[in-house]
PDB file of C-alpha atoms and ligand atoms in Angstrom:
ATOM      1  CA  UNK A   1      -1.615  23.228 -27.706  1.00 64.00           C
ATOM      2  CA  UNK A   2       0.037  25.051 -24.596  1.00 74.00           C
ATOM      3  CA  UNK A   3       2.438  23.314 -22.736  1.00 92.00           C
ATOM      4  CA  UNK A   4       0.513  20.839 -20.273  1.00 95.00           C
ATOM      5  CA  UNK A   5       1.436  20.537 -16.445  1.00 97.00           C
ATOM      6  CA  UNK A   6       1.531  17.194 -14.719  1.00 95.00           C
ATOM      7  CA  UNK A   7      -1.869  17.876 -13.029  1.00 95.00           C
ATOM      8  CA  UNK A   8      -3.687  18.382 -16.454  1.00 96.00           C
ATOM      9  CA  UNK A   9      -1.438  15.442 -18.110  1.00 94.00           C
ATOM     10  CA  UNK A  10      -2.184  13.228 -15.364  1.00 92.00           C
ATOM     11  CA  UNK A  11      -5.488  14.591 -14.059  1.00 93.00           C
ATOM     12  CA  UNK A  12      -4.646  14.486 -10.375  1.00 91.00           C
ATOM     13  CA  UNK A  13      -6.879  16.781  -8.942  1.00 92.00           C
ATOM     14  CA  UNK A  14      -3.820  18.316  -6.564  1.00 94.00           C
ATOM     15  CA  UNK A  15      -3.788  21.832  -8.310  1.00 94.00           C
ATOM     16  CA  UNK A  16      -5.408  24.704  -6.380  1.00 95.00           C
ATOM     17  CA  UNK A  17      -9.129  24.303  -7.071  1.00 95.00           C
ATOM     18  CA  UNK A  18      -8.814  20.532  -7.935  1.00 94.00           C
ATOM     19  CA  UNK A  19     -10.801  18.104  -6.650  1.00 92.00           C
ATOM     20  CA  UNK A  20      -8.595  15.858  -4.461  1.00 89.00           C
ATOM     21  CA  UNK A  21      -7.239  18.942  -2.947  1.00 91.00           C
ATOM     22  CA  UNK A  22      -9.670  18.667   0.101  1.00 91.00           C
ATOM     23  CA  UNK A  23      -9.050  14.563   1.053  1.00 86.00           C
ATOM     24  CA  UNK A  24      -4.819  14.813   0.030  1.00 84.00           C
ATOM     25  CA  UNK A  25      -3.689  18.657   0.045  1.00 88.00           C
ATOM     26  CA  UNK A  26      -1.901  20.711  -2.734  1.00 92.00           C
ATOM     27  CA  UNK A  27       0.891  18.806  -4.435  1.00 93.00           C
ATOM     28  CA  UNK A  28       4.430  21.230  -3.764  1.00 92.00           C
ATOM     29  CA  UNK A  29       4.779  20.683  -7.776  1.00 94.00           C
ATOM     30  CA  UNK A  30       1.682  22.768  -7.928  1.00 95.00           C
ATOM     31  CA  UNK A  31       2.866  26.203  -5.906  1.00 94.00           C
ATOM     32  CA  UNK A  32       6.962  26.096  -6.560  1.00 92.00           C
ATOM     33  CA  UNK A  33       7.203  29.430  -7.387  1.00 92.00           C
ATOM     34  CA  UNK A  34      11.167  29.011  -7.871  1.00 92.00           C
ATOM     35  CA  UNK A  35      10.342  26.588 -10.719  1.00 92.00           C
ATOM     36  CA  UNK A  36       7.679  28.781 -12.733  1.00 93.00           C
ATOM     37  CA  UNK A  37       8.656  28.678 -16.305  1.00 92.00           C
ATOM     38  CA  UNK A  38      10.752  25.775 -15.870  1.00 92.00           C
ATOM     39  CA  UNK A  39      10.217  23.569 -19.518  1.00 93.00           C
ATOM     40  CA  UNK A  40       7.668  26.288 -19.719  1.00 94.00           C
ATOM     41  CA  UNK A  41       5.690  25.329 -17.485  1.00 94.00           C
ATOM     42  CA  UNK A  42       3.516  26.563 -14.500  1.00 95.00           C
ATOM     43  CA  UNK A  43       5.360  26.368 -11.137  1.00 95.00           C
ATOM     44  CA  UNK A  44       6.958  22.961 -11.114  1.00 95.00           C
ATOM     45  CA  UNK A  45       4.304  21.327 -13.691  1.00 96.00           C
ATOM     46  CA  UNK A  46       6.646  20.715 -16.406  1.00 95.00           C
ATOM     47  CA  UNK A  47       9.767  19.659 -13.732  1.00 92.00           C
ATOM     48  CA  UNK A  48       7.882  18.176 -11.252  1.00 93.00           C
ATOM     49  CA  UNK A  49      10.652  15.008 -10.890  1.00 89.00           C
ATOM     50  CA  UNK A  50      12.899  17.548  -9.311  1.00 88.00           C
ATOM     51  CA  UNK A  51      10.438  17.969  -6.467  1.00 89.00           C
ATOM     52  CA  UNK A  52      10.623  16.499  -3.016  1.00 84.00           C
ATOM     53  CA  UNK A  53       7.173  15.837  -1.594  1.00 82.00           C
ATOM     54  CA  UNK A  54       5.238  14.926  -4.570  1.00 85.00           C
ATOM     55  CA  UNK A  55       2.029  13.071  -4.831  1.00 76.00           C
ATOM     56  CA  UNK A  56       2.041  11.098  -7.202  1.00 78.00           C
ATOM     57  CA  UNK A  57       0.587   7.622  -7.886  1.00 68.00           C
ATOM     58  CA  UNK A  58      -1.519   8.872  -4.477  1.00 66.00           C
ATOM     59  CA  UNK A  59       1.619   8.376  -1.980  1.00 67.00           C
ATOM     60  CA  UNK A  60       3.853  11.341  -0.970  1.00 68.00           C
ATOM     61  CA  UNK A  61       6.884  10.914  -3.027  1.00 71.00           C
ATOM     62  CA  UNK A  62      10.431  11.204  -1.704  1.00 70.00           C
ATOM     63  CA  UNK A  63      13.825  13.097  -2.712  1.00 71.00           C
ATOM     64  CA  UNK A  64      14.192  12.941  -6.603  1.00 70.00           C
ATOM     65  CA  UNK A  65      17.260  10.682  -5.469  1.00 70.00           C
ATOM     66  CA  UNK A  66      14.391   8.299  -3.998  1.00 77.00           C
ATOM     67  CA  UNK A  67      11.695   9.191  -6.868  1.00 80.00           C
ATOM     68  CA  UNK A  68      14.532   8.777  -9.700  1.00 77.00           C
ATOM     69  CA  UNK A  69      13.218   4.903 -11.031  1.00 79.00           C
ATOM     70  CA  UNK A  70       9.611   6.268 -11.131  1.00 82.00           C
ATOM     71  CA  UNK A  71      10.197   9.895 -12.539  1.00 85.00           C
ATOM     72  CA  UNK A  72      12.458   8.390 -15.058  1.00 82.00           C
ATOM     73  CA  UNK A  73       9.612   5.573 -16.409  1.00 85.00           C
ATOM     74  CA  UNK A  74       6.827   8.459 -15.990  1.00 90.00           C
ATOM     75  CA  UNK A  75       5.078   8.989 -19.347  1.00 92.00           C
ATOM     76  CA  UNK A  76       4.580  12.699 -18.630  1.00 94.00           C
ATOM     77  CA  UNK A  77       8.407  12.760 -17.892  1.00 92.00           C
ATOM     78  CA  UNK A  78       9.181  11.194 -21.249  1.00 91.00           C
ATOM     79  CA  UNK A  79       6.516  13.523 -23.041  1.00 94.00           C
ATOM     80  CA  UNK A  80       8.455  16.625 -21.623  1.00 94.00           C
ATOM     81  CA  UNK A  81      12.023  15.364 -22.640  1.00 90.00           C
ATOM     82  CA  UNK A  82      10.340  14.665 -25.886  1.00 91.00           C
ATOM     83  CA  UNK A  83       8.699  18.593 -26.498  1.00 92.00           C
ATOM     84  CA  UNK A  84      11.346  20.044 -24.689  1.00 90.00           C
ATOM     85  CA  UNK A  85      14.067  18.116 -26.665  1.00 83.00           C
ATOM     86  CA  UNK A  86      16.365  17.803 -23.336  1.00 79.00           C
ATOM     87  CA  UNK A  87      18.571  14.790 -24.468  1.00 68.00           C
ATOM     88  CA  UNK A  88      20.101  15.196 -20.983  1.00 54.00           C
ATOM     89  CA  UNK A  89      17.291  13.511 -18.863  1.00 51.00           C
ATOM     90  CA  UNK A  90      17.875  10.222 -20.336  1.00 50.00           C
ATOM     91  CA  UNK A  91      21.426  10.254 -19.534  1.00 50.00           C
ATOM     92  CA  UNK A  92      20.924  10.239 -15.784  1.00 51.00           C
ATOM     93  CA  UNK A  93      22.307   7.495 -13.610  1.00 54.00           C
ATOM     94  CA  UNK A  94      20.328   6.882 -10.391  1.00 55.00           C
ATOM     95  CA  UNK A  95      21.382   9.398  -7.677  1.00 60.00           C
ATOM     96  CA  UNK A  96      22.875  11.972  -9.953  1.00 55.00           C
ATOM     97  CA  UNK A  97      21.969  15.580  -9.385  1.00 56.00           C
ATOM     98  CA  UNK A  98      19.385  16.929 -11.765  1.00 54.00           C
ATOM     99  CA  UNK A  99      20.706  21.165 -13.077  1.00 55.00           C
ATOM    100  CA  UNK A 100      18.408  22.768 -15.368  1.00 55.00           C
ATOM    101  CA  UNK A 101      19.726  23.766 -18.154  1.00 55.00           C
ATOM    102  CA  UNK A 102      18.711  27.232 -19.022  1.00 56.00           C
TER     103      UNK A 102
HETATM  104  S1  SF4 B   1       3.543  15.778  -9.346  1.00 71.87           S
HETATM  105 FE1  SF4 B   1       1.994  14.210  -9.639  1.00 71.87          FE
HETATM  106  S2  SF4 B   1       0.545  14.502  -7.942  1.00 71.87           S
HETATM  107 FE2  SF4 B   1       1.796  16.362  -8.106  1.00 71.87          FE
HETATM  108  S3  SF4 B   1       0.600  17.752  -9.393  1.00 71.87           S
HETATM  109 FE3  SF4 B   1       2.021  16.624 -10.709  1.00 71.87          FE
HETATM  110  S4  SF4 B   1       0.836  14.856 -11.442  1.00 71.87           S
HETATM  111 FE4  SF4 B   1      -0.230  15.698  -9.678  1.00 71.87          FE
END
């Protein structure tokens, strides 16, 4: 199975060509181009915690400083640290600065 984005794990419907696109707009984790690859995934669909703007649970999302306690208890965030075997997600402390590790 390829790697899944956030919008296929969580079925959102904010991708380009999804079907909430019209009533809430194009979540930013769908078109970061500077994250494409990232966890490999599409734009920022497999990092999509370290994105300011988000939309999920159908509210815009903050900084990942303000998003940290529900990024962190995501299932999709666990299922990435789990497939991408990144210990270092679970060690952060609430306002630390997230670095990719390449
Ligand atoms: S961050 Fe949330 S709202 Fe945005 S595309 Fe991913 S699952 Fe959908």
């Amino acid at each position: 199975m390829h790697a899944r984005n956030c919008w296929e794990y969580k079925k959102c419907g904010r991708q380009p060509g999804g079907n909430k696109v019209a009533q809430f707009g194009l979540c930013p984790a769908t078109i970061d181009d500077g994250a494409d690859g990232l966890n490999r995934g599409r734009f920022a669909g497999r990092i999509c915690w370290a994105v300011s703007g988000t939309f999920c649970g159908g509210e815009i999302q903050g900084t990942f400083a303000e998003k940290h306690a529900t990024c962190t208890n995501c299932d999709f965030f666990s299922l990435v640290c789990q497939e991408e075997n990144i210990e270092m997600f679970k060690l952060l402390k609430p306002g630390q600065i997230f670095k990719p590790v390449f």
